CSV table of C-alpha atoms in Angstrom, one decimal:
chain,number,residue,atom,x,y,z
E,230,GLU,CA,0.0,0.0,0.0
E,231,LEU,CA,2.8,2.4,0.9
E,232,VAL,CA,4.6,1.8,-2.4
E,233,ALA,CA,1.5,2.0,-4.5
E,234,HIS,CA,0.4,5.2,-2.7
E,235,THR,CA,3.8,6.8,-3.4
E,236,PHE,CA,3.6,6.0,-7.2
E,237,TRP,CA,-0.1,7.1,-7.3
E,238,GLN,CA,1.2,10.5,-6.2
E,239,ARG,CA,4.2,10.5,-8.6
E,240,LEU,CA,1.8,9.8,-11.5
E,241,ASP,CA,-0.2,12.9,-10.3
E,242,PHE,CA,-3.5,11.1,-10.3
E,243,ASP,CA,-5.1,13.4,-7.7
E,244,ALA,CA,-4.5,16.6,-9.6
E,245,ARG,CA,-5.8,15.1,-12.9
E,246,LEU,CA,-9.0,13.7,-11.2
E,247,ALA,CA,-9.6,17.0,-9.4
E,248,ALA,CA,-9.5,18.8,-12.7
E,249,TRP,CA,-12.2,16.5,-14.1
E,250,GLY,CA,-14.6,17.1,-11.2
E,251,PHE,CA,-13.7,14.3,-8.8
E,252,SER,CA,-14.4,15.3,-5.2
E,253,SER,CA,-11.9,14.7,-2.5
E,254,GLN,CA,-13.9,11.7,-1.3
E,255,GLU,CA,-14.1,10.3,-4.9
E,256,ARG,CA,-10.3,10.8,-5.4
E,257,SER,CA,-9.6,8.9,-2.2
E,258,LEU,CA,-11.9,6.1,-3.2
E,259,ALA,CA,-10.5,6.0,-6.7
E,260,GLU,CA,-7.0,5.5,-5.3
E,261,ALA,CA,-8.4,2.7,-3.0
E,262,VAL,CA,-10.0,0.9,-5.9
E,263,VAL,CA,-6.9,1.0,-8.1
E,264,VAL,CA,-4.4,0.3,-5.4
E,265,GLY,CA,-6.6,-2.5,-4.2
E,266,ARG,CA,-6.4,-4.1,-7.6
E,267,LEU,CA,-2.6,-3.9,-7.4
E,268,VAL,CA,-2.2,-5.1,-3.8
E,269,ALA,CA,-5.0,-7.5,-3.3
E,270,PRO,CA,-6.2,-8.3,-6.9
E,271,SER,CA,-9.7,-9.7,-7.1
E,272,SER,CA,-13.3,-8.6,-7.9
E,273,ASP,CA,-14.7,-5.1,-7.1
E,274,LEU,CA,-16.7,-6.6,-4.2
E,275,ALA,CA,-13.6,-8.2,-2.8
E,276,THR,CA,-11.8,-4.9,-3.0
E,277,TRP,CA,-14.6,-3.3,-0.9
E,278,HIS,CA,-14.1,-6.0,1.8
E,279,TRP,CA,-10.3,-5.6,1.6
E,280,LEU,CA,-10.7,-1.8,2.1
E,281,ARG,CA,-12.9,-2.3,5.2
E,282,GLU,CA,-11.1,-5.2,6.8
E,283,ARG,CA,-7.5,-5.8,5.7
E,284,THR,CA,-5.6,-2.7,4.8
E,285,ALA,CA,-4.0,0.3,6.3
E,286,LEU,CA,-4.3,2.3,3.0
E,287,ALA,CA,-7.2,4.3,4.5
E,288,GLU,CA,-4.7,6.0,6.9
E,289,LEU,CA,-2.7,7.3,3.9
E,290,LEU,CA,-5.7,8.9,2.3
E,291,PRO,CA,-7.1,12.4,3.1
E,292,GLU,CA,-10.7,11.2,3.4
E,293,ASP,CA,-12.3,8.7,5.8
E,294,LEU,CA,-13.6,5.7,3.8
E,295,THR,CA,-14.8,3.6,6.7
E,296,GLY,CA,-18.5,4.1,6.0
E,297,VAL,CA,-18.2,3.7,2.2
E,298,GLY,CA,-20.7,1.2,0.7
E,299,LYS,CA,-20.0,-1.3,-2.0
E,300,ASP,CA,-22.1,0.7,-4.6
E,301,ALA,CA,-19.7,3.6,-4.2
E,302,VAL,CA,-16.8,1.3,-5.3
E,303,TYR,CA,-18.7,0.5,-8.5
E,304,GLU,CA,-19.7,4.1,-9.1
E,305,VAL,CA,-16.1,5.4,-8.8
E,306,ALA,CA,-14.9,2.7,-11.2
E,307,ASP,CA,-17.5,3.8,-13.7
E,308,LYS,CA,-16.5,7.4,-13.3
E,309,LEU,CA,-12.9,6.5,-13.9
E,310,PHE,CA,-13.8,4.7,-17.1
E,311,ALA,CA,-15.9,7.7,-18.3
E,312,HIS,CA,-12.6,9.6,-18.3
E,313,LYS,CA,-10.6,6.8,-19.9
E,314,ASP,CA,-9.1,8.7,-22.9
E,315,ASN,CA,-8.1,11.7,-20.8
E,316,LEU,CA,-6.6,9.5,-18.1
E,317,GLU,CA,-4.5,7.5,-20.5
E,318,SER,CA,-3.3,10.6,-22.3
E,319,ALA,CA,-2.4,12.3,-18.9
E,320,LEU,CA,-0.6,9.2,-17.6
E,321,ARG,CA,1.4,8.9,-20.8
E,322,GLN,CA,2.6,12.5,-20.4
E,323,GLN,CA,3.5,12.0,-16.8
E,324,GLU,CA,5.3,8.8,-17.5
E,325,MET,CA,7.3,10.5,-20.1
E,326,VAL,CA,8.4,13.1,-17.5
E,327,LEU,CA,9.3,10.4,-15.0
E,328,PHE,CA,11.1,8.2,-17.6
E,329,PRO,CA,12.3,10.6,-20.4
E,330,GLU,CA,14.6,8.2,-22.2
E,331,ARG,CA,11.9,6.6,-24.3
E,332,THR,CA,11.6,5.6,-27.9
E,333,THR,CA,8.5,5.6,-30.1
E,334,LEU,CA,8.3,1.8,-30.4
E,335,PHE,CA,4.7,0.8,-29.9
E,336,LEU,CA,3.8,-2.9,-29.4
E,337,PHE,CA,0.2,-4.0,-30.2
E,338,ASP,CA,-1.6,-7.2,-29.3
E,339,LEU,CA,-4.9,-8.5,-28.1
E,340,THR,CA,-6.0,-11.0,-25.5
E,341,ASN,CA,-9.3,-12.2,-24.1
E,342,THR,CA,-10.6,-13.3,-20.7
E,343,TYR,CA,-13.7,-15.0,-19.5
E,344,LEU,CA,-16.8,-13.9,-17.7
E,345,GLU,CA,-18.7,-15.9,-15.1
E,346,GLY,CA,-22.5,-16.3,-15.5
E,347,GLN,CA,-24.7,-16.1,-18.6
E,348,CYS,CA,-24.1,-12.4,-19.2
E,349,LEU,CA,-27.4,-12.1,-21.1
E,350,HIS,CA,-27.5,-8.3,-21.0
E,351,ASN,CA,-23.8,-7.8,-21.6
E,352,ASP,CA,-23.1,-6.7,-25.2
E,353,LEU,CA,-19.4,-7.4,-24.9
E,354,ALA,CA,-19.9,-11.0,-23.8
E,355,ALA,CA,-19.5,-13.3,-26.8
E,356,ARG,CA,-18.3,-16.9,-27.5
E,357,GLY,CA,-15.0,-17.3,-29.2
E,358,LYS,CA,-11.6,-19.0,-29.0
E,359,SER,CA,-10.4,-18.5,-25.4
E,360,LYS,CA,-6.6,-17.9,-25.0
E,361,GLU,CA,-7.1,-19.4,-21.5
E,362,LYS,CA,-8.8,-22.6,-22.6
E,363,ARG,CA,-12.1,-21.4,-21.2
E,364,SER,CA,-14.3,-21.6,-24.3
E,365,ASP,CA,-17.1,-22.8,-22.0
E,366,CYS,CA,-17.5,-19.2,-20.9
E,367,PRO,CA,-18.4,-16.0,-22.7
E,368,LEU,CA,-15.4,-13.9,-23.4
E,369,VAL,CA,-14.4,-10.2,-23.7
E,370,THR,CA,-11.4,-8.9,-25.6
E,371,LEU,CA,-8.8,-6.4,-24.5
E,372,ALA,CA,-6.5,-4.7,-27.0
E,373,LEU,CA,-3.4,-3.1,-25.5
E,374,LEU,CA,-0.7,-0.8,-27.0
E,375,VAL,CA,2.5,-0.5,-24.9
E,376,ASP,CA,5.8,1.0,-25.5
E,377,ASP,CA,9.2,-0.7,-25.4
E,378,TYR,CA,9.4,0.0,-21.6
E,379,GLY,CA,6.2,-1.8,-21.1
E,380,PHE,CA,4.1,1.3,-20.3
E,381,PRO,CA,0.6,1.2,-21.6
E,382,VAL,CA,0.0,3.7,-24.4
E,383,PHE,CA,-3.8,3.1,-24.5
E,384,SER,CA,-6.3,0.3,-24.3
E,385,GLN,CA,-9.5,-0.6,-26.0
E,386,ILE,CA,-12.2,-3.2,-25.1
E,387,TYR,CA,-14.0,-5.3,-27.7
E,388,PRO,CA,-16.5,-8.1,-27.7
E,389,GLY,CA,-15.1,-11.6,-27.0
E,390,ASN,CA,-15.5,-12.8,-30.6
E,391,GLN,CA,-13.6,-9.8,-32.0
E,392,SER,CA,-11.4,-10.6,-35.1
E,393,GLU,CA,-7.9,-9.5,-34.2
E,394,PRO,CA,-7.0,-8.1,-37.6
E,395,GLU,CA,-10.1,-5.9,-37.8
E,396,THR,CA,-9.0,-3.9,-34.7
E,397,LEU,CA,-5.9,-2.3,-36.3
E,398,GLU,CA,-7.8,0.4,-38.2
E,399,ASP,CA,-9.6,1.5,-35.1
E,400,ILE,CA,-6.3,1.6,-33.1
E,401,LEU,CA,-4.6,3.7,-35.8
E,402,LYS,CA,-7.4,6.2,-35.7
E,403,ARG,CA,-6.9,6.5,-31.9
E,404,LEU,CA,-3.2,6.9,-32.5
E,405,LYS,CA,-3.9,9.8,-34.7
E,406,GLY,CA,-6.3,11.3,-32.2
E,407,GLN,CA,-3.5,11.3,-29.6
E,408,GLN,CA,-0.8,12.4,-32.0
E,409,GLY,CA,0.3,15.5,-30.0
E,410,VAL,CA,1.0,13.4,-26.9
E,411,LEU,CA,2.4,10.2,-28.5
E,412,PHE,CA,4.5,11.6,-31.3
E,413,GLN,CA,6.6,14.1,-29.6
E,414,ALA,CA,9.7,12.1,-30.3
E,415,GLY,CA,8.7,11.4,-33.9
E,416,GLN,CA,6.5,8.9,-35.8
E,417,PRO,CA,6.2,5.6,-34.0
E,418,THR,CA,7.3,2.1,-35.2
E,419,LEU,CA,4.5,-0.4,-34.9
E,420,VAL,CA,5.5,-3.9,-33.8
E,421,MET,CA,2.9,-6.7,-34.2
E,422,ASP,CA,2.6,-10.4,-34.4
E,423,ARG,CA,1.3,-12.5,-37.3
E,424,GLY,CA,-2.2,-12.6,-35.8
E,425,ILE,CA,-2.8,-9.0,-36.8
E,426,ALA,CA,-0.5,-8.5,-39.8
E,427,THR,CA,-2.8,-9.5,-42.6
E,428,HIS,CA,-2.2,-8.3,-46.2
E,429,ASP,CA,-4.9,-5.7,-45.9
E,430,ASN,CA,-3.5,-4.4,-42.6
E,431,MET,CA,0.0,-4.2,-44.1
E,432,GLN,CA,-1.4,-2.1,-46.9
E,433,LEU,CA,-3.2,0.1,-44.3
E,434,ILE,CA,0.0,0.6,-42.3
E,435,LYS,CA,1.9,1.6,-45.4
E,436,GLU,CA,-0.8,4.0,-46.5
E,437,LYS,CA,-0.7,5.7,-43.1
E,438,LYS,CA,3.1,5.9,-43.5
E,439,TYR,CA,3.9,4.2,-40.2
E,440,ALA,CA,7.2,2.5,-39.7
E,441,TYR,CA,6.6,-1.2,-38.9
E,442,ILE,CA,8.2,-4.4,-37.7
E,443,VAL,CA,5.9,-7.5,-38.2
E,444,ILE,CA,5.7,-11.2,-38.9
E,445,GLU,CA,3.2,-11.5,-41.7
E,446,ARG,CA,0.3,-13.8,-41.3
E,447,ARG,CA,1.2,-15.4,-44.7
E,448,ALA,CA,3.8,-18.2,-44.3
E,449,THR,CA,6.5,-16.1,-46.0
E,450,GLU,CA,9.2,-18.5,-44.8
E,451,LYS,CA,8.2,-20.9,-47.6
E,452,ASP,CA,9.6,-18.4,-50.1
E,453,TYR,CA,13.1,-18.8,-48.6
E,454,ILE,CA,13.3,-22.6,-48.0
E,455,GLU,CA,16.7,-22.9,-49.8
E,456,GLU,CA,18.2,-20.1,-47.6
E,457,PHE,CA,16.8,-21.7,-44.4
E,458,ALA,CA,18.2,-25.1,-45.4
E,459,GLN,CA,21.7,-23.5,-45.2
E,460,ALA,CA,20.9,-21.1,-42.3
E,461,ARG,CA,23.5,-22.5,-39.8
E,462,ASP,CA,26.3,-22.1,-42.4
E,463,THR,CA,25.4,-18.8,-44.1
E,464,PHE,CA,23.3,-16.7,-41.6
E,465,GLU,CA,24.7,-14.4,-38.9
E,466,ARG,CA,24.7,-16.0,-35.4
E,467,ILE,CA,23.5,-13.4,-32.9
E,468,ASP,CA,23.1,-15.4,-29.7
E,469,ASP,CA,25.8,-17.0,-27.6
E,470,GLY,CA,25.2,-20.7,-28.1
E,471,ASP,CA,28.2,-21.6,-26.0
E,472,THR,CA,26.5,-20.5,-22.8
E,473,PRO,CA,25.0,-23.5,-21.0
E,474,GLY,CA,21.2,-23.6,-21.6
E,475,SER,CA,21.2,-20.8,-24.2
E,476,LYS,CA,19.9,-21.4,-27.8
E,477,ALA,CA,21.5,-19.8,-30.9
E,478,VAL,CA,19.5,-17.6,-33.3
E,479,TYR,CA,20.6,-17.2,-36.9
E,480,VAL,CA,19.5,-14.1,-39.0
E,481,LYS,CA,19.9,-12.9,-42.5
E,482,LYS,CA,18.8,-9.6,-44.0
E,483,VAL,CA,17.1,-9.6,-47.5
E,484,LEU,CA,16.2,-6.3,-49.2
E,485,THR,CA,12.9,-6.0,-51.1
E,486,ASP,CA,11.5,-3.3,-53.3
E,487,ASP,CA,10.2,-1.0,-50.6
E,488,ALA,CA,11.2,-2.7,-47.3
E,489,CYS,CA,13.4,-5.5,-46.1
E,490,ARG,CA,13.0,-8.9,-44.5
E,491,VAL,CA,15.0,-10.6,-41.9
E,492,LEU,CA,15.1,-14.4,-42.1
E,493,CYS,CA,15.3,-16.0,-38.6
E,494,LEU,CA,16.1,-19.5,-37.4
E,495,SER,CA,15.6,-19.8,-33.7
E,496,GLU,CA,17.0,-23.0,-32.1
E,497,GLY,CA,14.8,-22.6,-29.1
E,498,ARG,CA,11.7,-22.2,-31.2
E,499,GLU,CA,12.9,-25.1,-33.4
E,500,GLN,CA,13.2,-27.4,-30.4
E,501,LYS,CA,9.8,-26.4,-29.1
E,502,GLU,CA,8.0,-26.8,-32.5
E,503,THR,CA,9.8,-30.1,-33.2
E,504,ALA,CA,8.6,-31.5,-29.9
E,505,MET,CA,5.0,-30.3,-30.6
E,506,ASP,CA,5.0,-31.7,-34.1
E,507,ALA,CA,6.4,-35.1,-32.9
E,508,ARG,CA,3.7,-35.4,-30.3
E,509,GLN,CA,0.9,-34.4,-32.7
E,510,GLU,CA,2.3,-36.7,-35.4
E,511,GLU,CA,2.5,-39.7,-33.0
E,512,ARG,CA,-1.1,-39.1,-31.9
E,513,PHE,CA,-2.3,-38.7,-35.5
E,514,LEU,CA,-0.6,-41.9,-36.7
E,515,ASP,CA,-1.8,-43.8,-33.7
E,516,ALA,CA,-5.4,-42.7,-34.4
E,517,LEU,CA,-5.1,-43.9,-38.0
E,518,THR,CA,-3.5,-47.2,-36.9
E,519,ARG,CA,-6.4,-47.8,-34.5
E,520,LEU,CA,-8.9,-47.1,-37.3
E,521,LYS,CA,-7.0,-49.4,-39.6
E,522,THR,CA,-7.2,-52.2,-37.0
E,523,SER,CA,-10.9,-51.6,-36.6
E,524,VAL,CA,-11.4,-51.9,-40.3
E,525,SER,CA,-9.3,-55.1,-40.5
E,526,LYS,CA,-11.4,-56.7,-37.8
E,527,ALA,CA,-14.6,-55.6,-39.6
E,528,ASN,CA,-15.7,-53.5,-36.6
E,529,ILE,CA,-16.4,-50.6,-38.9
E,530,VAL,CA,-16.5,-51.1,-42.7
E,531,LEU,CA,-19.1,-48.8,-44.2
E,532,ALA,CA,-17.4,-46.2,-46.4
E,533,THR,CA,-19.5,-43.3,-45.0
E,534,LYS,CA,-18.7,-44.2,-41.4
E,535,VAL,CA,-15.0,-44.8,-42.0
E,536,GLY,CA,-14.8,-41.5,-43.9
E,537,GLU,CA,-16.4,-39.7,-41.0
E,538,ARG,CA,-13.8,-41.2,-38.6
E,539,VAL,CA,-11.0,-40.0,-40.9
E,540,GLY,CA,-12.6,-36.6,-41.0
E,541,ARG,CA,-12.7,-36.4,-37.2
E,542,ILE,CA,-9.0,-37.4,-37.0
E,543,VAL,CA,-8.0,-34.8,-39.5
E,544,GLU,CA,-10.0,-32.2,-37.5
E,545,ARG,CA,-8.1,-33.1,-34.3
E,546,PHE,CA,-4.7,-32.9,-35.9
E,547,PRO,CA,-4.9,-30.4,-38.8
E,548,ALA,CA,-1.3,-29.2,-38.6
E,549,ILE,CA,0.0,-32.7,-39.2
E,550,ALA,CA,-2.8,-34.1,-41.3
E,551,ARG,CA,-2.2,-31.7,-44.1
E,552,HIS,CA,1.2,-33.4,-44.7
E,553,TYR,CA,-0.4,-36.9,-45.2
E,554,ASP,CA,-2.6,-38.4,-47.9
E,555,THR,CA,-5.1,-40.9,-46.5
E,556,HIS,CA,-6.7,-43.5,-48.8
E,557,LEU,CA,-9.7,-45.8,-48.3
E,558,VAL,CA,-9.5,-49.1,-50.3
E,559,LEU,CA,-13.1,-50.1,-51.2
E,560,ASP,CA,-14.6,-53.5,-52.1
E,561,ALA,CA,-15.9,-54.3,-55.6
E,562,GLU,CA,-19.3,-52.7,-54.8
E,563,GLY,CA,-17.7,-49.5,-53.5
E,564,LYS,CA,-19.7,-49.5,-50.2
E,565,LYS,CA,-17.3,-51.1,-47.7
E,566,VAL,CA,-13.7,-50.3,-46.8
E,567,THR,CA,-11.3,-53.2,-46.9
E,568,GLN,CA,-8.2,-51.2,-45.9
E,569,VAL,CA,-7.0,-47.8,-44.7
E,570,THR,CA,-3.6,-46.6,-46.0
E,571,TRP,CA,-1.7,-43.4,-45.7
E,572,GLU,CA,1.5,-41.8,-47.0
E,573,LYS,CA,3.7,-38.9,-46.1
E,574,LYS,CA,3.7,-35.9,-48.6
E,575,GLU,CA,6.9,-34.1,-49.6
E,576,SER,CA,5.6,-31.1,-47.7
E,577,ARG,CA,6.4,-32.9,-44.4
E,578,ASP,CA,10.1,-32.6,-45.2
E,579,GLU,CA,9.6,-29.0,-46.1
E,580,ARG,CA,7.8,-28.5,-42.7
E,581,ALA,CA,10.8,-30.1,-41.0
E,582,THR,CA,13.2,-27.8,-42.8
E,583,LEU,CA,11.2,-24.7,-41.8
E,584,THR,CA,10.7,-25.7,-38.2
E,585,GLY,CA,11.8,-22.8,-36.0
E,586,CYS,CA,12.0,-20.4,-38.9
E,587,TYR,CA,10.1,-17.1,-39.4
E,588,VAL,CA,10.5,-13.9,-41.4
E,589,ILE,CA,10.3,-10.5,-40.0
E,590,GLU,CA,9.4,-7.7,-42.3
E,591,THR,CA,10.2,-4.1,-41.6
E,592,SER,CA,10.2,-0.7,-43.2
E,593,HIS,CA,13.6,0.1,-41.6
E,594,ARG,CA,15.9,-0.7,-44.5
E,595,ASP,CA,18.9,0.9,-42.8
E,596,LEU,CA,18.9,-1.4,-39.8
E,597,GLU,CA,21.1,-4.5,-39.6
E,598,ALA,CA,19.5,-7.9,-39.2
E,599,LYS,CA,20.4,-8.1,-35.5
E,600,GLU,CA,18.9,-4.7,-34.8
E,601,VAL,CA,15.6,-5.6,-36.4
E,602,TRP,CA,15.5,-8.9,-34.5
E,603,ASP,CA,16.3,-7.1,-31.2
E,604,LEU,CA,13.4,-4.7,-31.8
E,605,TYR,CA,11.0,-7.4,-32.7
E,606,THR,CA,11.8,-9.4,-29.5
E,607,THR,CA,10.5,-6.4,-27.5
E,608,LEU,CA,7.1,-7.7,-28.4
E,609,THR,CA,7.4,-9.7,-25.2
E,610,ARG,CA,6.7,-6.5,-23.3
E,611,VAL,CA,3.0,-6.6,-24.3
E,612,GLU,CA,2.9,-10.3,-23.5
E,613,ASP,CA,4.3,-9.5,-20.1
E,614,ALA,CA,1.6,-6.8,-19.7
E,615,PHE,CA,-1.1,-9.4,-20.4
E,616,ARG,CA,0.5,-11.9,-18.1
E,617,ALA,CA,0.6,-9.3,-15.3
E,618,LEU,CA,-3.0,-8.2,-15.9
E,619,LYS,CA,-4.2,-11.8,-15.7
E,620,SER,CA,-2.0,-13.2,-13.0
E,621,GLU,CA,-1.2,-10.2,-10.8
E,622,LEU,CA,-4.0,-7.6,-11.3
E,623,GLY,CA,-7.2,-9.6,-10.9
E,624,ILE,CA,-8.5,-9.1,-14.5
E,625,ARG,CA,-10.1,-12.6,-14.4
E,626,PRO,CA,-12.6,-13.9,-14.0
E,627,ILE,CA,-15.1,-11.1,-14.5
E,628,TYR,CA,-18.4,-11.4,-12.6
E,629,HIS,CA,-20.2,-8.4,-14.0
E,630,GLN,CA,-23.3,-9.0,-16.1
E,631,LEU,CA,-23.4,-5.6,-17.8
E,632,ALA,CA,-21.1,-4.2,-20.5
E,633,GLY,CA,-20.5,-0.9,-18.7
E,634,ARG,CA,-19.4,-2.6,-15.5
E,635,THR,CA,-17.2,-5.0,-17.4
E,636,GLN,CA,-15.4,-2.1,-19.1
E,637,ALA,CA,-14.9,-0.4,-15.8
E,638,HIS,CA,-13.5,-3.5,-14.2
E,639,LEU,CA,-11.0,-4.0,-17.0
E,640,PHE,CA,-10.0,-0.4,-17.0
E,641,VAL,CA,-9.2,-0.4,-13.3
E,642,SER,CA,-6.8,-3.2,-14.0
E,643,VAL,CA,-5.2,-1.2,-16.7
E,644,LEU,CA,-4.7,1.8,-14.3
E,645,ALA,CA,-3.2,-0.6,-11.8
E,646,TYR,CA,-0.9,-1.8,-14.5
E,647,HIS,CA,0.3,1.8,-14.9
E,648,LEU,CA,1.4,1.7,-11.3
E,649,LEU,CA,3.0,-1.7,-11.7
E,650,ALA,CA,5.0,-0.7,-14.8
E,651,CYS,CA,6.3,2.4,-13.0
E,652,ILE,CA,7.3,0.4,-10.0
E,653,GLU,CA,9.1,-2.3,-12.0
E,654,ARG,CA,10.8,0.3,-14.3
E,655,THR,CA,12.1,2.2,-11.3
E,656,LEU,CA,13.6,-1.1,-10.0
E,657,ARG,CA,15.1,-1.9,-13.3
E,658,GLU,CA,16.9,1.4,-13.3
E,659,GLN,CA,18.4,0.3,-10.0
E,660,GLY,CA,19.5,-3.0,-11.5
E,661,ASP,CA,16.7,-4.9,-9.7
E,662,THR,CA,14.8,-7.4,-11.9
E,663,ARG,CA,12.2,-8.5,-9.4
E,664,ARG,CA,8.6,-8.5,-10.5
E,665,TRP,CA,5.8,-6.8,-8.7
E,666,SER,CA,4.4,-10.2,-7.5
E,667,THR,CA,7.7,-10.8,-5.7
E,668,ILE,CA,7.9,-7.3,-4.2
E,669,ARG,CA,4.3,-7.6,-3.0
E,670,THR,CA,5.0,-10.8,-1.2
E,671,GLN,CA,8.2,-9.5,0.4
E,672,LEU,CA,6.6,-6.3,1.6
E,673,SER,CA,3.5,-8.0,2.9
E,674,THR,CA,5.3,-8.7,6.2
E,675,HIS,CA,5.8,-5.0,6.9
E,676,GLN,CA,2.5,-4.1,8.7
E,677,ARG,CA,0.8,-1.4,10.7
E,678,THR,CA,-0.5,-2.7,14.0
E,679,THR,CA,-2.7,-1.6,16.9
E,680,VAL,CA,-1.2,-2.5,20.3
E,681,MET,CA,-3.9,-2.6,23.1
E,682,LEU,CA,-3.0,-2.3,26.8
E,683,THR,CA,-4.5,-1.3,30.1
E,684,ASP,CA,-2.6,0.9,32.6
E,685,GLU,CA,-2.8,0.9,36.4
E,686,GLN,CA,-5.7,3.3,36.4
E,687,GLU,CA,-7.7,0.8,34.2
E,688,ASN,CA,-7.5,3.1,31.1
E,689,VAL,CA,-7.6,1.2,27.8
E,690,HIS,CA,-4.9,2.4,25.4
E,691,HIS,CA,-4.7,1.9,21.7
E,692,ILE,CA,-1.3,2.5,20.2
E,693,ARG,CA,-1.2,2.5,16.4
E,694,VAL,CA,2.3,2.0,15.0
E,695,SER,CA,4.1,0.9,11.9
E,696,GLY,CA,6.4,-2.1,12.3
E,697,THR,CA,10.1,-1.7,12.1
E,698,PRO,CA,11.1,-2.5,8.5
E,699,GLU,CA,13.4,-5.5,8.0
E,700,SER,CA,16.5,-5.3,5.8
E,701,ILE,CA,14.6,-6.5,2.7
E,702,HIS,CA,11.9,-3.9,3.3
E,703,ARG,CA,14.5,-1.1,3.7
E,704,GLU,CA,16.2,-2.2,0.5
E,705,ILE,CA,13.1,-2.0,-1.6
E,706,TYR,CA,12.0,1.3,0.0
E,707,ARG,CA,15.5,2.8,-0.7
E,708,LYS,CA,15.5,1.7,-4.4
E,709,LEU,CA,12.0,3.1,-4.9
E,710,ALA,CA,12.6,6.2,-2.8
E,711,VAL,CA,9.6,5.5,-0.5
E,712,LYS,CA,9.2,6.8,3.0
E,713,ASP,CA,6.5,5.9,5.6
E,714,PRO,CA,4.6,9.2,6.4
E,715,LEU,CA,2.5,7.6,9.1
E,716,LYS,CA,3.3,8.5,12.7
E,717,ARG,CA,2.8,6.6,16.0
E,718,GLN,CA,-0.8,7.3,17.2
E,719,HIS,CA,-1.8,6.9,20.9
E,720,ARG,CA,-5.4,7.1,22.1
E,721,VAL,CA,-7.1,6.3,25.4
E,722,ILE,CA,-10.4,4.9,24.2
E,723,ALA,CA,-12.1,3.6,27.4
E,724,LEU,CA,-12.0,3.1,31.1
E,725,ARG,CA,-12.2,-0.5,32.2
E,726,LEU,CA,-15.0,-0.9,34.8
């Protein structure tokens, strides 16, 4: 709470909220809601219980929140979301003041999370492919743009069945709307993964004259199969493969008419994909073998039924099935299957050659292959942001049954992530790589306590005091330049009868 309160002040939340008409009570409650999501991530209702029962944050706030009802928590979250665009713009400006050494590298990606309940009146709730394997629940999608430090640039909430590529045009319009804030250091470079980089989106980016670094959705690596076959002998090695446990990466720059491509072979990615392919291929062939055995025993022989079984097997293992031809040998009447056979296509060998390979396309023709690869790998920053939102900031599950409440819940987590990003970046500048989850656990043992005692005159005393920080607490406070402003409080509350 002490660290979060300090960074709330550094980001100048109170002054911004006051300018937009938040009362002193609302500003205190807004801080409690956002800090609660950072310190004790859970639902809005759980945040209300935390504020009433388990935190000393109220002592750091200018207003007394002891009598606040749960509806006030929902209302202030809604009011924060109503000022979403202004808040994100103001936070971006303040973060640029606190951390001025920034580039205009913007990383864009989407994720989704699930909602509990039927959500019949929630326009955002929709069925789709869950990235958390929760397709049994309705989903909602969060699009996030972050910079290369991991600071959120802005966010947008979409229905759970939102097509990823279709979001880019909307995001670019929002970029243009915030141009004065975002482009002070020049036009940004957009970094995106293949899920968004369709042909149409690539044309859109070029029309808008944005610099870009992407992996195209089209399997461009197939155009360079001969180069990849010789990658270890002819490409530049940019990773130290001699270090125990590390994997080498090989890169080669290829110029095109209006851009350039960097061919990449990652040994780590190759190892992972090879293991996945081997497991899927084993299961695919095992399923075909079992079907073949059933046909030979005449357990299933009708051509229509066997064809259906083959179709289901192909649906289960599409990535491998496309590299095999499966044949059904029929009897003279053409109604029954006498044998099931299959053979491997030449494309399976091509797949093996291209395992671990990908092609980065960029408008930065002047950069070397290693520089382009280094920039593309910063895309992990937005993946880290989604990981933090889901694991450390209580973004899931969502219990709200209305779209407005769902949006407010997600936005409170995004605001909490602004605090998290500032805390972790401050630590990085001190050479400390600990994540917020670790810091939170370590600081949880530094508490504020009420000592109760009775004197000789039977007066009951309450002494409110902060615990003496241990060495690990002092280290963290020093690196973050945090001080405890709370003093020792002594009250005589009663006379024992």
